[in-house]
C-alpha positions as a printed Julia matrix, in Angstrom:
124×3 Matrix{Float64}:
 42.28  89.64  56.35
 42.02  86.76  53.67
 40.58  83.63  55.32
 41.97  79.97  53.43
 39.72  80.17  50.2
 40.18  83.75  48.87
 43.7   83.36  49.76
 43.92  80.53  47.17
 41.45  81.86  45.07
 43.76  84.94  45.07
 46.62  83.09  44.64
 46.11  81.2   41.45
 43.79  84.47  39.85
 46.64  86.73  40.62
 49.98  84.39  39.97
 50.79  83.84  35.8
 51.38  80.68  35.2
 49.42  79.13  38.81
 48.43  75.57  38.64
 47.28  74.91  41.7
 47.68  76.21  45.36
 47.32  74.41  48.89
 47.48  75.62  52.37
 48.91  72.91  54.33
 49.72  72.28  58.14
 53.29  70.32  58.24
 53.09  69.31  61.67
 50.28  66.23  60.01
 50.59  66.89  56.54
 47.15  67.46  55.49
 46.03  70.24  53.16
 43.51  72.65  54.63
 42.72  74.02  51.28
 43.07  72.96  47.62
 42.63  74.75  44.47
 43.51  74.18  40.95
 45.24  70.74  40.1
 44.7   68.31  37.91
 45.17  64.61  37.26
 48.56  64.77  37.06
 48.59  66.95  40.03
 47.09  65.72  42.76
 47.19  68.92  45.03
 46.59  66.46  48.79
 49.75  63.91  47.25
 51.76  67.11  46.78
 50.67  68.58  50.01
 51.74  65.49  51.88
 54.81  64.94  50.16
 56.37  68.52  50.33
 55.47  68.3   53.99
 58.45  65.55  54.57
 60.37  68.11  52.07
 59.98  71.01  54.77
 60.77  68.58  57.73
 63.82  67.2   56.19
 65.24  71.3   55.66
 64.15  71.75  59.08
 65.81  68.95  60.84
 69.12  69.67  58.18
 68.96  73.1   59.75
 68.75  72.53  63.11
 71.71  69.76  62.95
 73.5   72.54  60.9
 72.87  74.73  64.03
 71.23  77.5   61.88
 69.5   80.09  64.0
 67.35  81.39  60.29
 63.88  81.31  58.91
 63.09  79.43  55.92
 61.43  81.59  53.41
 60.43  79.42  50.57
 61.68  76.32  49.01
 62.06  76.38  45.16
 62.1   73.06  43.46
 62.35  73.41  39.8
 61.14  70.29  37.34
 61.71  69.94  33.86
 58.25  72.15  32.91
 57.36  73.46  36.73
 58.32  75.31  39.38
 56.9   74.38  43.11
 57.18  76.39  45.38
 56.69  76.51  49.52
 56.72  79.27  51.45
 56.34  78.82  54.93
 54.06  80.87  57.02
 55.22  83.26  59.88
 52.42  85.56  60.61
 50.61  85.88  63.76
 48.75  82.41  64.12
 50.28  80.49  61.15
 53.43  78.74  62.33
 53.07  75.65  61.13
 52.04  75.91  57.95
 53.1   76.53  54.51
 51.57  77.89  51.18
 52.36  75.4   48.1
 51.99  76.7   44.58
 52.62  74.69  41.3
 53.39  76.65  38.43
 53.98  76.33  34.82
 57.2   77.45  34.11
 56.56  78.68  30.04
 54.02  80.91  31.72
 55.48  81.88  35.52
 57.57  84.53  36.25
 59.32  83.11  39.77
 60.13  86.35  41.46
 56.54  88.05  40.33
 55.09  84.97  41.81
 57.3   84.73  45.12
 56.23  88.64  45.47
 52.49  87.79  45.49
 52.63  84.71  47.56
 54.39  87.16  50.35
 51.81  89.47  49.95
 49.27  86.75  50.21
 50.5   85.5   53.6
 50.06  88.96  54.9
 46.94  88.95  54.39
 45.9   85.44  55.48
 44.11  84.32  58.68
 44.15  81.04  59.41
């Protein structure tokens, strides 16, 4: 088991393209763990911000009346890729992994694969 900081570590060692990776609890927003960023990516702004992004699916869901899990969230920018995946191991409801990545560099489905592996081996 991986606790917060070699998860991260891991995360932006083992993910092309990684600029920065957050562990963040989006019942209050705040970022457990940072690494990476710069000053044009504030890693605690993005952590609070994507938090309202994974309420807003969840509430859309449940008014839908969807009995599913969210896996990730993609959102793709002109030069990026962010992406959320939110936690469902034993002991980690509640939060979600965030990873920025430069999208010359990332391949998406290499990096969803390790982020999955990543959360299987995290402990909060």
């Amino acid at each position: 088991m991986a606790n917060v900081e070699t998860a991260l570590k891991e995360a932006t060692a083992t993910i092309d393209g990684a600029l920065g990776a957050a562990l963040v609890d989006y019942g209050s927003g705040m970022a457990l763990g940072t690494i990476g960023g710069s000053k044009d990516l504030d890693l605690t702004v993005a952590a609070a911000g994507n938090t309202d992004v994974v309420r807003a699916k969840v509430r859309t869901m449940e008014m839908l009346g969807l009995q599913d899990d969210i896996e990730d969230i993609l959102i793709t920018l002109g030069s990026q890729y962010h992406l959320i995946r939110l936690l469902k191991g034993r002991g980690t409801s509640g939060f979600f992994l965030y990873l920025a990545l430069d999208k010359k560099r990332a391949n998406l489905a290499m990096a969803r694969h390790q982020l999955m592996k990543i959360e299987a081996e995290l402990e909060v």
